[in-house]
Short mmCIF file of C-alpha atoms in Angstrom, two decimals:
data_model
loop_
_atom_site.label_atom_id
_atom_site.label_comp_id
_atom_site.label_asym_id
_atom_site.label_seq_id
_atom_site.Cartn_x
_atom_site.Cartn_y
_atom_site.Cartn_z
CA UNK A 226 -13.80 -32.15 37.24
CA UNK A 227 -14.35 -29.89 34.16
CA UNK A 228 -12.95 -26.98 36.09
CA UNK A 229 -9.84 -29.01 37.01
CA UNK A 230 -9.35 -29.93 33.38
CA UNK A 231 -9.62 -26.21 32.36
CA UNK A 232 -7.14 -25.27 35.05
CA UNK A 233 -4.84 -28.01 33.79
CA UNK A 234 -5.15 -26.70 30.26
CA UNK A 235 -4.36 -23.14 31.42
CA UNK A 236 -1.35 -24.42 33.33
CA UNK A 237 -0.05 -26.16 30.17
CA UNK A 238 -0.53 -22.89 28.21
CA UNK A 239 1.41 -21.05 30.89
CA UNK A 240 4.22 -23.64 30.87
CA UNK A 241 4.40 -23.54 27.04
CA UNK A 242 4.53 -19.69 26.99
CA UNK A 243 7.16 -19.65 29.66
CA UNK A 244 9.32 -22.15 27.81
CA UNK A 245 9.03 -20.09 24.60
CA UNK A 246 10.07 -16.91 26.46
CA UNK A 247 12.91 -18.77 28.17
CA UNK A 248 14.03 -20.32 24.84
CA UNK A 249 14.01 -16.87 23.17
CA UNK A 250 16.00 -15.29 25.99
CA UNK A 251 18.64 -18.05 26.44
CA UNK A 252 19.17 -19.61 23.05
CA UNK A 253 18.25 -16.77 20.63
CA UNK A 254 19.22 -13.49 22.27
CA UNK A 255 18.35 -10.66 19.85
CA UNK A 256 20.85 -7.99 19.02
CA UNK A 257 19.93 -4.35 18.28
CA UNK A 258 20.16 -2.97 14.79
CA UNK A 259 22.59 -0.06 14.51
CA UNK A 260 23.77 2.25 11.69
CA UNK A 261 27.21 0.49 11.80
CA UNK A 262 30.20 2.47 10.71
CA UNK A 263 31.87 -0.54 9.04
CA UNK A 264 29.34 -0.55 6.19
CA UNK A 265 29.11 3.18 5.59
CA UNK A 266 30.79 2.64 2.23
CA UNK A 267 27.84 0.41 1.39
CA UNK A 268 25.26 3.07 2.29
CA UNK A 269 23.36 5.39 0.01
CA UNK A 270 21.35 8.56 0.71
CA UNK A 271 20.98 10.95 3.60
CA UNK A 272 21.59 9.26 7.03
CA UNK A 273 18.88 11.57 8.45
CA UNK A 274 16.31 10.60 5.84
CA UNK A 275 12.91 9.63 7.28
CA UNK A 276 13.16 6.08 5.90
CA UNK A 277 16.12 3.98 7.01
CA UNK A 278 16.30 0.74 5.06
CA UNK A 279 18.81 -2.01 5.78
CA UNK A 280 18.84 -4.79 3.20
CA UNK A 281 20.27 -8.24 3.88
CA UNK A 282 20.71 -10.02 0.57
CA UNK A 283 22.40 -12.81 -1.29
CA UNK A 284 23.65 -11.84 -4.82
CA UNK A 285 22.54 -15.17 -6.26
CA UNK A 286 18.97 -15.03 -4.85
CA UNK A 287 16.37 -14.19 -7.56
CA UNK A 288 13.99 -12.48 -5.11
CA UNK A 289 16.93 -10.25 -4.06
CA UNK A 290 17.30 -9.24 -7.69
CA UNK A 291 13.65 -8.18 -7.78
CA UNK A 292 14.13 -6.21 -4.60
CA UNK A 293 17.29 -4.58 -6.05
CA UNK A 294 15.39 -3.12 -8.99
CA UNK A 295 12.51 -2.00 -6.78
CA UNK A 296 14.91 -0.26 -4.35
CA UNK A 297 17.01 1.22 -7.15
CA UNK A 298 13.88 2.95 -8.56
CA UNK A 299 12.70 4.00 -5.14
CA UNK A 300 16.04 5.56 -4.21
CA UNK A 301 16.36 7.17 -7.59
CA UNK A 302 12.90 8.84 -7.36
CA UNK A 303 13.16 9.72 -3.67
CA UNK A 304 16.85 10.38 -2.96
CA UNK A 305 16.25 12.56 0.05
CA UNK A 306 13.67 10.27 1.64
CA UNK A 307 15.63 6.99 1.91
CA UNK A 308 18.82 5.99 3.68
CA UNK A 309 19.81 2.57 2.32
CA UNK A 310 22.40 0.23 3.80
CA UNK A 311 23.37 -2.94 1.91
CA UNK A 312 24.54 -5.90 4.02
CA UNK A 313 25.60 -9.38 2.95
CA UNK A 314 23.74 -12.49 3.92
CA UNK A 315 25.08 -15.18 1.51
CA UNK A 316 23.17 -18.43 1.80
CA UNK A 317 24.78 -21.87 1.67
CA UNK A 318 22.21 -23.06 -0.90
CA UNK A 319 23.65 -20.57 -3.46
CA UNK A 320 26.93 -21.84 -4.95
CA UNK A 321 28.39 -18.41 -5.77
CA UNK A 322 26.57 -16.34 -3.09
CA UNK A 323 29.59 -16.07 -0.71
CA UNK A 324 32.10 -15.54 -3.54
CA UNK A 325 30.05 -12.69 -4.99
CA UNK A 326 29.85 -11.12 -1.49
CA UNK A 327 33.64 -11.42 -1.18
CA UNK A 328 34.15 -9.67 -4.48
CA UNK A 329 31.67 -6.98 -3.57
CA UNK A 330 33.34 -6.45 -0.24
CA UNK A 331 36.68 -6.15 -1.98
CA UNK A 332 35.18 -3.70 -4.45
CA UNK A 333 33.92 -1.65 -1.49
CA UNK A 334 37.46 -1.37 -0.29
CA UNK A 335 38.28 0.40 -3.52
CA UNK A 336 35.28 2.65 -3.12
CA UNK A 337 33.44 1.05 -6.03
CA UNK A 338 30.81 -0.95 -4.14
CA UNK A 339 27.67 0.41 -5.70
CA UNK A 340 28.78 0.13 -9.35
CA UNK A 341 29.94 -3.49 -8.77
CA UNK A 342 26.78 -4.23 -6.79
CA UNK A 343 24.71 -3.01 -9.77
CA UNK A 344 26.59 -5.17 -12.24
CA UNK A 345 26.26 -8.26 -10.07
CA UNK A 346 22.47 -7.93 -9.85
CA UNK A 347 22.02 -6.83 -13.45
CA UNK A 348 24.02 -9.78 -14.71
CA UNK A 349 22.80 -12.32 -12.12
CA UNK A 350 21.27 -14.66 -14.59
CA UNK A 351 24.53 -14.75 -16.55
CA UNK A 352 27.06 -15.53 -13.79
CA UNK A 353 24.65 -17.73 -11.75
CA UNK A 354 24.77 -20.29 -14.54
CA UNK A 355 28.51 -20.02 -15.18
CA UNK A 356 30.77 -23.04 -14.65
CA UNK A 357 32.86 -23.00 -11.46
CA UNK A 358 36.22 -22.64 -13.32
CA UNK A 359 35.18 -19.42 -15.01
CA UNK A 360 33.43 -17.63 -12.18
CA UNK A 361 36.51 -15.70 -10.88
CA UNK A 362 37.38 -14.48 -14.42
CA UNK A 363 33.77 -13.39 -14.90
CA UNK A 364 33.76 -11.38 -11.65
CA UNK A 365 37.12 -9.86 -12.51
CA UNK A 366 35.83 -8.84 -15.88
CA UNK A 367 32.76 -7.21 -14.27
CA UNK A 368 35.16 -5.41 -11.88
CA UNK A 369 37.30 -4.16 -14.73
CA UNK A 370 34.17 -2.87 -16.56
CA UNK A 371 33.48 -0.55 -13.58
CA UNK A 372 37.05 0.67 -13.13
CA UNK A 373 38.23 -1.59 -10.35
CA UNK A 374 41.92 -2.53 -10.26
CA UNK A 375 41.81 -6.36 -10.79
CA UNK A 376 45.15 -6.97 -8.95
CA UNK A 377 44.02 -5.12 -5.83
CA UNK A 378 40.68 -6.88 -6.05
CA UNK A 379 42.18 -10.33 -6.27
CA UNK A 380 44.38 -9.54 -3.24
CA UNK A 381 41.47 -8.27 -1.17
CA UNK A 382 39.31 -11.31 -2.13
CA UNK A 383 42.11 -13.73 -1.05
CA UNK A 384 42.57 -11.83 2.27
CA UNK A 385 41.16 -13.90 5.16
CA UNK A 386 40.05 -10.60 6.72
CA UNK A 387 37.56 -10.05 3.96
CA UNK A 388 35.99 -13.43 4.49
CA UNK A 389 35.93 -12.85 8.22
CA UNK A 390 34.07 -9.56 7.78
CA UNK A 391 31.45 -11.20 5.58
CA UNK A 392 31.18 -14.03 8.14
CA UNK A 393 30.80 -11.55 11.02
CA UNK A 394 28.13 -9.67 9.11
CA UNK A 395 26.31 -12.97 8.61
CA UNK A 396 26.47 -13.77 12.33
CA UNK A 397 25.18 -10.37 13.21
CA UNK A 398 22.32 -10.79 10.82
CA UNK A 399 21.41 -14.13 12.42
CA UNK A 400 21.40 -12.48 15.87
CA UNK A 401 18.97 -9.89 14.50
CA UNK A 402 16.62 -12.70 13.50
CA UNK A 403 17.42 -12.75 9.79
CA UNK A 404 17.01 -16.18 8.25
CA UNK A 405 15.94 -15.65 4.68
CA UNK A 406 16.85 -13.36 1.81
CA UNK A 407 15.98 -10.71 1.02
CA UNK A 408 15.30 -9.47 4.53
CA UNK A 409 15.01 -5.80 5.41
CA UNK A 410 14.78 -3.54 8.38
CA UNK A 411 12.58 -0.59 7.66
CA UNK A 412 13.20 1.99 10.35
CA UNK A 413 14.46 -0.88 12.57
CA UNK A 414 11.50 -3.19 11.97
CA UNK A 415 12.07 -6.54 10.31
CA UNK A 416 10.38 -7.23 6.99
CA UNK A 417 11.27 -10.67 5.54
CA UNK A 418 10.81 -11.71 1.95
CA UNK A 419 10.19 -9.74 -1.23
CA UNK A 420 6.37 -9.74 -1.10
CA UNK A 421 6.25 -8.29 2.42
CA UNK A 422 8.90 -5.73 1.42
CA UNK A 423 6.93 -4.63 -1.65
CA UNK A 424 3.82 -4.20 0.50
CA UNK A 425 5.76 -2.29 3.18
CA UNK A 426 7.33 0.03 0.67
CA UNK A 427 3.96 0.61 -0.91
CA UNK A 428 2.93 2.42 2.25
CA UNK A 429 5.56 5.06 1.62
CA UNK A 430 5.91 5.25 -2.18
CA UNK A 431 4.12 4.38 -5.38
CA UNK A 432 5.79 1.11 -6.32
CA UNK A 433 6.31 -0.01 -9.84
CA UNK A 434 8.17 -3.16 -10.38
CA UNK A 435 10.47 -3.28 -13.39
CA UNK A 436 12.70 -6.37 -13.55
CA UNK A 437 14.54 -6.81 -16.84
CA UNK A 438 15.16 -10.40 -17.96
CA UNK B 1213 -5.96 -50.21 29.39
CA UNK B 1214 -2.39 -51.34 29.26
CA UNK B 1215 -2.16 -53.77 26.37
CA UNK B 1216 0.35 -53.72 23.60
CA UNK B 1217 -2.19 -51.93 21.38
CA UNK B 1218 -2.51 -49.07 23.91
CA UNK B 1219 1.28 -48.75 24.15
CA UNK B 1220 1.56 -48.64 20.35
CA UNK B 1221 -1.05 -45.90 19.95
CA UNK B 1222 0.37 -44.03 22.93
CA UNK B 1223 3.78 -44.05 21.11
CA UNK B 1224 2.08 -42.74 17.94
CA UNK B 1225 0.35 -40.02 19.94
CA UNK B 1226 3.66 -38.95 21.45
CA UNK B 1227 5.44 -38.91 18.08
CA UNK B 1228 2.65 -36.81 16.50
CA UNK B 1229 2.62 -34.43 19.44
CA UNK B 1230 6.38 -33.98 19.38
CA UNK B 1231 6.33 -33.15 15.60
CA UNK B 1232 3.86 -30.34 16.22
CA UNK B 1233 5.53 -29.11 19.41
CA UNK B 1234 8.89 -28.88 17.64
CA UNK B 1235 7.38 -27.24 14.56
CA UNK B 1236 5.57 -24.61 16.63
CA UNK B 1237 8.45 -24.08 19.04
CA UNK B 1238 11.04 -23.54 16.28
CA UNK B 1239 8.84 -21.01 14.50
CA UNK B 1240 8.27 -19.19 17.78
CA UNK B 1241 11.99 -18.89 18.38
CA UNK B 1242 12.29 -16.61 15.31
CA UNK B 1243 10.60 -13.33 14.51
CA UNK B 1244 7.22 -14.10 13.03
CA UNK B 1245 8.16 -12.15 9.89
CA UNK B 1246 10.18 -15.14 8.67
CA UNK B 1247 7.24 -17.46 8.79
CA UNK B 1248 5.07 -14.69 7.31
CA UNK B 1249 7.39 -14.67 4.26
CA UNK B 1250 6.71 -18.42 3.81
CA UNK B 1251 2.96 -17.86 4.14
CA UNK B 1252 3.05 -15.01 1.57
CA UNK B 1253 4.87 -17.30 -0.83
CA UNK B 1254 1.85 -19.60 -1.11
CA UNK B 1255 -0.30 -16.65 -2.34
CA UNK B 1256 -3.45 -17.93 -0.66
CA UNK B 1257 -4.24 -15.49 2.11
CA UNK B 1258 -4.61 -11.70 1.89
CA UNK B 1259 -2.04 -9.63 3.76
CA UNK B 1260 -3.95 -9.15 7.06
CA UNK B 1261 -5.06 -12.84 7.25
CA UNK B 1262 -1.55 -14.02 6.38
CA UNK B 1263 -0.17 -11.96 9.25
CA UNK B 1264 -2.72 -13.30 11.71
CA UNK B 1265 -1.99 -16.79 10.51
CA UNK B 1266 1.78 -16.38 10.83
CA UNK B 1267 1.48 -15.08 14.40
CA UNK B 1268 -1.20 -17.48 15.60
CA UNK B 1269 -0.49 -20.77 13.88
CA UNK B 1270 2.77 -21.64 15.68
CA UNK B 1271 0.95 -21.14 19.04
CA UNK B 1272 -1.83 -23.46 17.95
CA UNK B 1273 0.68 -26.10 16.91
CA UNK B 1274 2.59 -25.77 20.16
CA UNK B 1275 -0.38 -25.67 22.61
CA UNK B 1276 -2.41 -28.45 20.92
CA UNK B 1277 0.83 -30.47 20.58
CA UNK B 1278 1.36 -30.11 24.28
CA UNK B 1279 -2.30 -31.06 24.96
CA UNK B 1280 -1.92 -34.17 22.75
CA UNK B 1281 1.30 -35.10 24.50
CA UNK B 1282 -0.30 -34.78 27.95
CA UNK B 1283 -3.45 -36.40 26.72
CA UNK B 1284 -5.73 -33.48 27.64
CA UNK B 1285 -8.80 -33.18 25.51
CA UNK B 1286 -7.01 -35.82 23.37
CA UNK B 1287 -9.66 -36.25 20.70
CA UNK B 1288 -10.26 -32.52 20.25
CA UNK B 1289 -6.49 -31.83 20.12
CA UNK B 1290 -6.19 -34.59 17.57
CA UNK B 1291 -8.89 -33.04 15.45
CA UNK B 1292 -7.35 -29.56 15.58
CA UNK B 1293 -3.93 -30.83 14.56
CA UNK B 1294 -5.45 -33.12 11.88
CA UNK B 1295 -7.25 -30.08 10.51
CA UNK B 1296 -3.96 -28.11 10.40
CA UNK B 1297 -2.25 -31.05 8.65
CA UNK B 1298 -5.06 -31.11 6.07
CA UNK B 1299 -4.64 -27.36 5.51
CA UNK B 1300 -0.89 -27.86 4.93
CA UNK B 1301 -1.54 -30.56 2.41
CA UNK B 1302 -4.07 -28.38 0.56
CA UNK B 1303 -1.65 -25.39 0.54
CA UNK B 1304 1.32 -27.44 -0.64
CA UNK B 1305 -0.68 -29.23 -3.32
CA UNK B 1306 -2.09 -25.97 -4.62
CA UNK B 1307 1.41 -24.43 -4.68
CA UNK B 1308 2.65 -27.45 -6.70
CA UNK B 1309 -0.30 -27.26 -9.01
CA UNK B 1310 0.28 -23.54 -9.66
CA UNK B 1311 4.03 -24.15 -10.03
CA UNK B 1312 4.86 -21.45 -7.51
CA UNK B 1313 8.56 -20.89 -7.11
CA UNK B 1314 8.74 -21.95 -3.48
CA UNK B 1315 12.02 -23.40 -2.35
CA UNK B 1316 11.23 -23.67 1.40
CA UNK B 1317 8.06 -25.22 2.75
CA UNK B 1318 8.30 -23.12 5.92
CA UNK B 1319 7.22 -26.10 8.03
CA UNK B 1320 9.85 -25.86 10.78
CA UNK B 1321 10.75 -22.19 10.51
CA UNK B 1322 14.30 -21.47 9.37
CA UNK B 1323 15.72 -24.52 11.16
CA UNK B 1324 14.71 -27.14 8.68
CA UNK B 1325 13.24 -26.98 5.24
CA UNK B 1326 12.03 -29.48 2.69
CA UNK B 1327 11.19 -29.24 -1.02
CA UNK B 1328 7.43 -29.08 -1.60
CA UNK B 1329 7.03 -32.46 -3.35
CA UNK B 1330 8.82 -34.26 -0.43
CA UNK B 1331 6.79 -32.42 2.25
CA UNK B 1332 3.60 -33.38 0.45
CA UNK B 1333 4.45 -37.06 0.85
CA UNK B 1334 5.46 -36.56 4.47
CA UNK B 1335 2.21 -34.63 5.19
CA UNK B 1336 0.23 -37.33 3.44
CA UNK B 1337 1.85 -40.00 5.61
CA UNK B 1338 1.08 -37.90 8.68
CA UNK B 1339 -2.51 -37.51 7.56
CA UNK B 1340 -2.87 -41.35 7.45
CA UNK B 1341 -1.40 -41.65 10.89
CA UNK B 1342 -3.91 -39.05 12.17
CA UNK B 1343 -6.76 -40.98 10.57
CA UNK B 1344 -5.53 -44.16 12.29
CA UNK B 1345 -5.21 -42.46 15.65
CA UNK B 1346 -8.55 -40.78 15.25
CA UNK B 1347 -10.31 -44.08 15.02
CA UNK B 1348 -8.30 -45.61 17.87
CA UNK B 1349 -8.27 -42.47 20.05
CA UNK B 1350 -9.56 -44.40 23.09
CA UNK B 1351 -6.49 -46.71 22.88
CA UNK B 1352 -4.25 -43.66 22.58
CA UNK B 1353 -5.42 -42.36 25.92
CA UNK B 1354 -3.01 -44.58 27.85
CA UNK B 1355 -0.99 -42.36 30.28
CA UNK B 1356 -3.20 -39.38 29.55
CA UNK B 1357 -4.69 -36.66 31.71
CA UNK B 1358 -8.10 -37.51 30.20
CA UNK B 1359 -7.74 -41.02 31.60
CA UNK B 1360 -6.57 -39.67 34.93
CA UNK B 1361 -9.58 -37.41 35.28
CA UNK B 1362 -11.94 -40.15 34.08
CA UNK B 1363 -10.66 -42.50 36.82
CA UNK B 1364 -10.97 -39.71 39.41
CA UNK B 1365 -14.62 -39.25 38.51
#
């Protein structure tokens, strides 16, 4: 009888494992990470560098800000060793996350992505607390400060195509298994969350974390 | 063994089992790294242990949830899940005590998330249900494999 119980237990383990495998295959098919051409304008470094880092982030996420400063230092100190691609993953829980991504996407169309990206993270604490009616003006002022034409920017932000591209990027991220921000792919391997990223980067470089207030 | 009391505890057993099955299954549908990020956030386990926990724990939830649902080794399954529930309570309480900036409890993977104070209450309620079921585990064995094998003997 004990043997029958054990066999029954093993059968239940088999059924559970099979249902997990089937669930993953049918409901959550996983896409492959590629060095997409559409976000080349949001890439930094040598595409043949030994370390390929893809970051999925939300501009309003505080942990993404920490990751931004860490990555900025790492890229600055090891420019030939890292190829960085920045991709949007605005979360619903962040009021201005999507809007910031739209502005950054529009800035990318003018070839000013990285300077605008820097301003958004550096001034995150300022605009995150701004009232809704002043957020557009604030973003436009940041854009002006880095030499972006505000009229062209406003046009690109209002363009439904810009929103669609951010939405598509979001969907692609989900199909890659991204659920939280910041999430990274280091040489194609998913690393989720800032702590895991810091630990993973520590294997390649000496990490010093400097986050200004 | 077919009175109202047995049916009541059988229902409680099913509900508890389903909670753990869903929790484990949803976590297993995603890459384990997402749950690992939640485990890291509690700052309790060192890196290697956190990784092992993030990979293994959803399977423990799922398999012992299935055992509890089927009523196989009912009491042992109940003890394992009760122990897990107690671990969650300790982890959440310690995170609240240390005022860690955790916005997601990580309980159901990325599919559902609760603030820590709310999940502490929910886990507390679950703990009480476990205690109740533990003391009435014989009544909860209605429509169970344990009961089937006992009758066969």
